PDB file of C-alpha atoms in Angstrom:
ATOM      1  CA  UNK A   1     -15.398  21.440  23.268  1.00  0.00           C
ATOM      2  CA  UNK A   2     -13.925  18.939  20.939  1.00  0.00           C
ATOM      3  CA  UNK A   3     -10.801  17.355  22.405  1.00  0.00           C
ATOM      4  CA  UNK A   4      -8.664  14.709  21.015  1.00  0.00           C
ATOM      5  CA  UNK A   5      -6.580  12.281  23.012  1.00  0.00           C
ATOM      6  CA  UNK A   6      -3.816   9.774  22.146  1.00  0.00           C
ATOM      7  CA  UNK A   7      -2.116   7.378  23.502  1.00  0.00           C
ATOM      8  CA  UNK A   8      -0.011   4.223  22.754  1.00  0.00           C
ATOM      9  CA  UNK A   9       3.470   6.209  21.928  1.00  0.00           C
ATOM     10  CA  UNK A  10       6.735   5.030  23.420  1.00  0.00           C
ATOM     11  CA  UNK A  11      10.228   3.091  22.641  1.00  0.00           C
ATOM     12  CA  UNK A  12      10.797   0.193  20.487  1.00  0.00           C
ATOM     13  CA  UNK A  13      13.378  -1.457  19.077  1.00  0.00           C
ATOM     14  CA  UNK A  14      13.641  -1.777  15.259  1.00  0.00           C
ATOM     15  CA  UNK A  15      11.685  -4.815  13.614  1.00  0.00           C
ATOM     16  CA  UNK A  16       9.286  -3.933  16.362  1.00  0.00           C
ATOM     17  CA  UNK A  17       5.698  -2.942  17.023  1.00  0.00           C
ATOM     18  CA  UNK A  18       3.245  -0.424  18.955  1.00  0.00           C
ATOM     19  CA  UNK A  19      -0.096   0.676  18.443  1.00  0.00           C
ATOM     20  CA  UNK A  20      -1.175   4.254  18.593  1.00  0.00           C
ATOM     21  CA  UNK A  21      -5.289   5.148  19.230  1.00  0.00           C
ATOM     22  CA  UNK A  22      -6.737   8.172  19.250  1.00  0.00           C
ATOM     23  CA  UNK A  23      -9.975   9.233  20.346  1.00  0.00           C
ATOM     24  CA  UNK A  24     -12.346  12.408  20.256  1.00  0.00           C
ATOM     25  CA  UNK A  25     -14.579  13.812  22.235  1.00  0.00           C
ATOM     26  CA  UNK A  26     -17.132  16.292  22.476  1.00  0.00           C
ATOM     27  CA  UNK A  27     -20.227  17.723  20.946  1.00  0.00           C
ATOM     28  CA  UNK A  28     -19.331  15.596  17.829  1.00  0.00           C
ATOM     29  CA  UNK A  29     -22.412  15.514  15.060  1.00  0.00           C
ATOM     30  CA  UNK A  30     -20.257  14.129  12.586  1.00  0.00           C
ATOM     31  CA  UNK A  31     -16.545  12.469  11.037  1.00  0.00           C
ATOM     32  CA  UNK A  32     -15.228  12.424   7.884  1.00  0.00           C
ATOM     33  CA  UNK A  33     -11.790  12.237   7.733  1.00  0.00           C
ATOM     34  CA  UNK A  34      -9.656  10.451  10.552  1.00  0.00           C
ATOM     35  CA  UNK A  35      -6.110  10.380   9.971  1.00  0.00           C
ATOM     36  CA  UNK A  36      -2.060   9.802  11.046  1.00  0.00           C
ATOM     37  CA  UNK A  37       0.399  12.566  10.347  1.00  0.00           C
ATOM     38  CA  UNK A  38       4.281  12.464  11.806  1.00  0.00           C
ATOM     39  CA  UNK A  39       6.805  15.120  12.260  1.00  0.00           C
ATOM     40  CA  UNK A  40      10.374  14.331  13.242  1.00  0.00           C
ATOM     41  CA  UNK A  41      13.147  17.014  14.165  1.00  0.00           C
ATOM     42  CA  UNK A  42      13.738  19.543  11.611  1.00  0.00           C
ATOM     43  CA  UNK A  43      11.653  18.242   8.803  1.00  0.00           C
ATOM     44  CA  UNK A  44       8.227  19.355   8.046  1.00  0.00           C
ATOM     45  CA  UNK A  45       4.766  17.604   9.125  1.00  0.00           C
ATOM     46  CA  UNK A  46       3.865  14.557   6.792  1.00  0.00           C
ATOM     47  CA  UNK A  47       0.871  12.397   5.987  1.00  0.00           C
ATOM     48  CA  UNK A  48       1.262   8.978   7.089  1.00  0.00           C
ATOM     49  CA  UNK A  49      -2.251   7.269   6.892  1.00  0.00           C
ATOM     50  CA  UNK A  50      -6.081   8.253   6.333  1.00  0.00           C
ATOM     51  CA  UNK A  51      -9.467   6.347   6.248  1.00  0.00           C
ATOM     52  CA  UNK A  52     -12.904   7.319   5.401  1.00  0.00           C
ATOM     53  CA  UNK A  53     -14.552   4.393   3.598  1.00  0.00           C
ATOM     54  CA  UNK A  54     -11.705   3.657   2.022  1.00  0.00           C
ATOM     55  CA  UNK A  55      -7.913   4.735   3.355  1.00  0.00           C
ATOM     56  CA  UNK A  56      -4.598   5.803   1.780  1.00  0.00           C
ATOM     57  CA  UNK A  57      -1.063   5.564   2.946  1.00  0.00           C
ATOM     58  CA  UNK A  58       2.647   7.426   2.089  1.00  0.00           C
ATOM     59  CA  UNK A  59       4.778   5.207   0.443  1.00  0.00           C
ATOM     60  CA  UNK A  60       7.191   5.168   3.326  1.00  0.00           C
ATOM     61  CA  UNK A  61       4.568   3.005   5.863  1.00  0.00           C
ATOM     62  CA  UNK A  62       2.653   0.968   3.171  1.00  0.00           C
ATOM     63  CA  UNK A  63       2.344  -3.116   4.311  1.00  0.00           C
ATOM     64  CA  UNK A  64       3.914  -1.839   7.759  1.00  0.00           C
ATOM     65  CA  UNK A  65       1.011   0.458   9.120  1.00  0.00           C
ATOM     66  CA  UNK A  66      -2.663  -0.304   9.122  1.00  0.00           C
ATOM     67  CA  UNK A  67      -5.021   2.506  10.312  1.00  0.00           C
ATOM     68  CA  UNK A  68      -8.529   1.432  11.369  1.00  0.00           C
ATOM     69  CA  UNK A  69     -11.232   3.365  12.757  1.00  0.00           C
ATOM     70  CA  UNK A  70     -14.026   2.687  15.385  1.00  0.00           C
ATOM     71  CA  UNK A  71     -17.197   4.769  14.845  1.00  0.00           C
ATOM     72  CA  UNK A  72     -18.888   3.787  17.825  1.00  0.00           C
ATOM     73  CA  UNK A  73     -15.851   4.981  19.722  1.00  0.00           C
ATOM     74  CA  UNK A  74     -15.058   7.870  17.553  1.00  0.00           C
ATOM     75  CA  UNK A  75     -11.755   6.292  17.391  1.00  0.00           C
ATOM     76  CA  UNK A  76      -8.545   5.835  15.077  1.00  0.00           C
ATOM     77  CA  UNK A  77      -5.805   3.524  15.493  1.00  0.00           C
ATOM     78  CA  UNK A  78      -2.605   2.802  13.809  1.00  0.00           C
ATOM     79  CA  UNK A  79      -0.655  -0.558  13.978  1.00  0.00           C
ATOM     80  CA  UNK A  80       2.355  -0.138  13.375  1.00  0.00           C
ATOM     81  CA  UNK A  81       4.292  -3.438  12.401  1.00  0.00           C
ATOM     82  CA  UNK A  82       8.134  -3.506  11.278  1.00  0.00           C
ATOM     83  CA  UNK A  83       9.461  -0.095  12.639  1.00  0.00           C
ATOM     84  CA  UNK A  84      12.759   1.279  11.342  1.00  0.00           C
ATOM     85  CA  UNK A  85      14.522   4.323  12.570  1.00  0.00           C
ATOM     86  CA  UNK A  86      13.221   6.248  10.266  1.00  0.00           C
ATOM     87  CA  UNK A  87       9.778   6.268  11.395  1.00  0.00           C
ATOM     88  CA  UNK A  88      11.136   7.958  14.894  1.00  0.00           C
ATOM     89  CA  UNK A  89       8.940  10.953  14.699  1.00  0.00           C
ATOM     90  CA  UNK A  90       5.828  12.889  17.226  1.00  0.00           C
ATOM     91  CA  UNK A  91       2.680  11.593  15.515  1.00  0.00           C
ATOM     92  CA  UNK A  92      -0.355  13.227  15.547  1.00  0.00           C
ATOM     93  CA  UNK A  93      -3.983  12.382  14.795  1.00  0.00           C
ATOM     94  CA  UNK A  94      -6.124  14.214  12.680  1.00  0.00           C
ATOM     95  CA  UNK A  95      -9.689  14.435  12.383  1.00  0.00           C
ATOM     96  CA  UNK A  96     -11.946  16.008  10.328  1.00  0.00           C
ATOM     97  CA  UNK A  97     -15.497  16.756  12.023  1.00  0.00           C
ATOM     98  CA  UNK A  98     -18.609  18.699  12.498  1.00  0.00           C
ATOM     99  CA  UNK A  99     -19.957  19.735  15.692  1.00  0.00           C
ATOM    100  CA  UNK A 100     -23.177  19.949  17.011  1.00  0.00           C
ATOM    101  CA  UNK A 101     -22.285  24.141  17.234  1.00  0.00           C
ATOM    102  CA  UNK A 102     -21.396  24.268  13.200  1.00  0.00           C
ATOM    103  CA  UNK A 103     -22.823  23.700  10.459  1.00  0.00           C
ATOM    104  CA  UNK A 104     -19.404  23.000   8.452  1.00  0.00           C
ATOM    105  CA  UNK A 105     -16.414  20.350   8.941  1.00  0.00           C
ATOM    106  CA  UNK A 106     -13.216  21.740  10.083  1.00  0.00           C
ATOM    107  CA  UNK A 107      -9.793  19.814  11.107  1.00  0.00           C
ATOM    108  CA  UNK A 108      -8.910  18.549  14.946  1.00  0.00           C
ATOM    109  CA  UNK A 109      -5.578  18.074  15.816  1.00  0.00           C
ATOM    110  CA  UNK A 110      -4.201  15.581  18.647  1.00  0.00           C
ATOM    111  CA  UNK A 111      -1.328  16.981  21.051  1.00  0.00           C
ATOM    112  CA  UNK A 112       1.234  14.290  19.784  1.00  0.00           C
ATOM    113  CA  UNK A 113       2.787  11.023  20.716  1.00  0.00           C
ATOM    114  CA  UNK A 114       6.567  10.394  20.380  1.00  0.00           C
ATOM    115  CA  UNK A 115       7.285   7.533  18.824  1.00  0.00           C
ATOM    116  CA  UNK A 116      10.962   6.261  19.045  1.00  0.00           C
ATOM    117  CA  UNK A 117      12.771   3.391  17.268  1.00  0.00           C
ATOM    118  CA  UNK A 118      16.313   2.778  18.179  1.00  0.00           C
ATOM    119  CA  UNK A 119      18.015  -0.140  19.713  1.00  0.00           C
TER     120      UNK A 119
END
């Protein structure tokens, strides 16, 4: 089946940087949609970053993030430049595909990487 795995996750002080990838697997016919959300404790889920042809960011990570995509390796990444407190949070990728077993595109989710800025 379709699996996604990330990585990159971890503690950094603030002003720092990490990089988060995320890559899918699978019987995998086709990608739309790959994408960054975040969730810290007690607040809901929240877009950070998507990319297509084109990509979109909240106003919260814009000229701090950078998400980038590799199609040969089915892969999403997200820089991550300048990190504040505020951005402590799980993140999780999202991807929107079609298998080889459908004949519509539905949404993947990553397990989640904790990302923690404090000094």
């Amino acid at each position: 089946q379709v699996q996604l795995v990330e990585s990159g996750g971890g503690l950094v002080q603030p002003g720092g940087s990490l990089r988060l990838s995320c890559a899918a697997s699978g019987p995998i016919f086709s990608i739309n949609v790959m994408g960054w959300y975040r969730q810290a404790p007690g607040k809901e889920r929240e877009l950070v970053a998507t990319i297509t042809t084109g990509t979109n960011y909240a106003d919260s990570v814009k000229g701090r993030f950078t998400i980038s995509r590799d199609n040969a390796k089915n892969t999403v990444y997200l820089q991550m430049n300048s990190l504040k407190p505020e951005d402590t949070a799980v993140y999780y990728c999202n991807v929107r595909l079609r298998s080889h077993y459908s004949n519509n595109y539905r949404d993947y989710w990553g397990q989640g990487t904790q990302v923690t800025v404090s000094s």
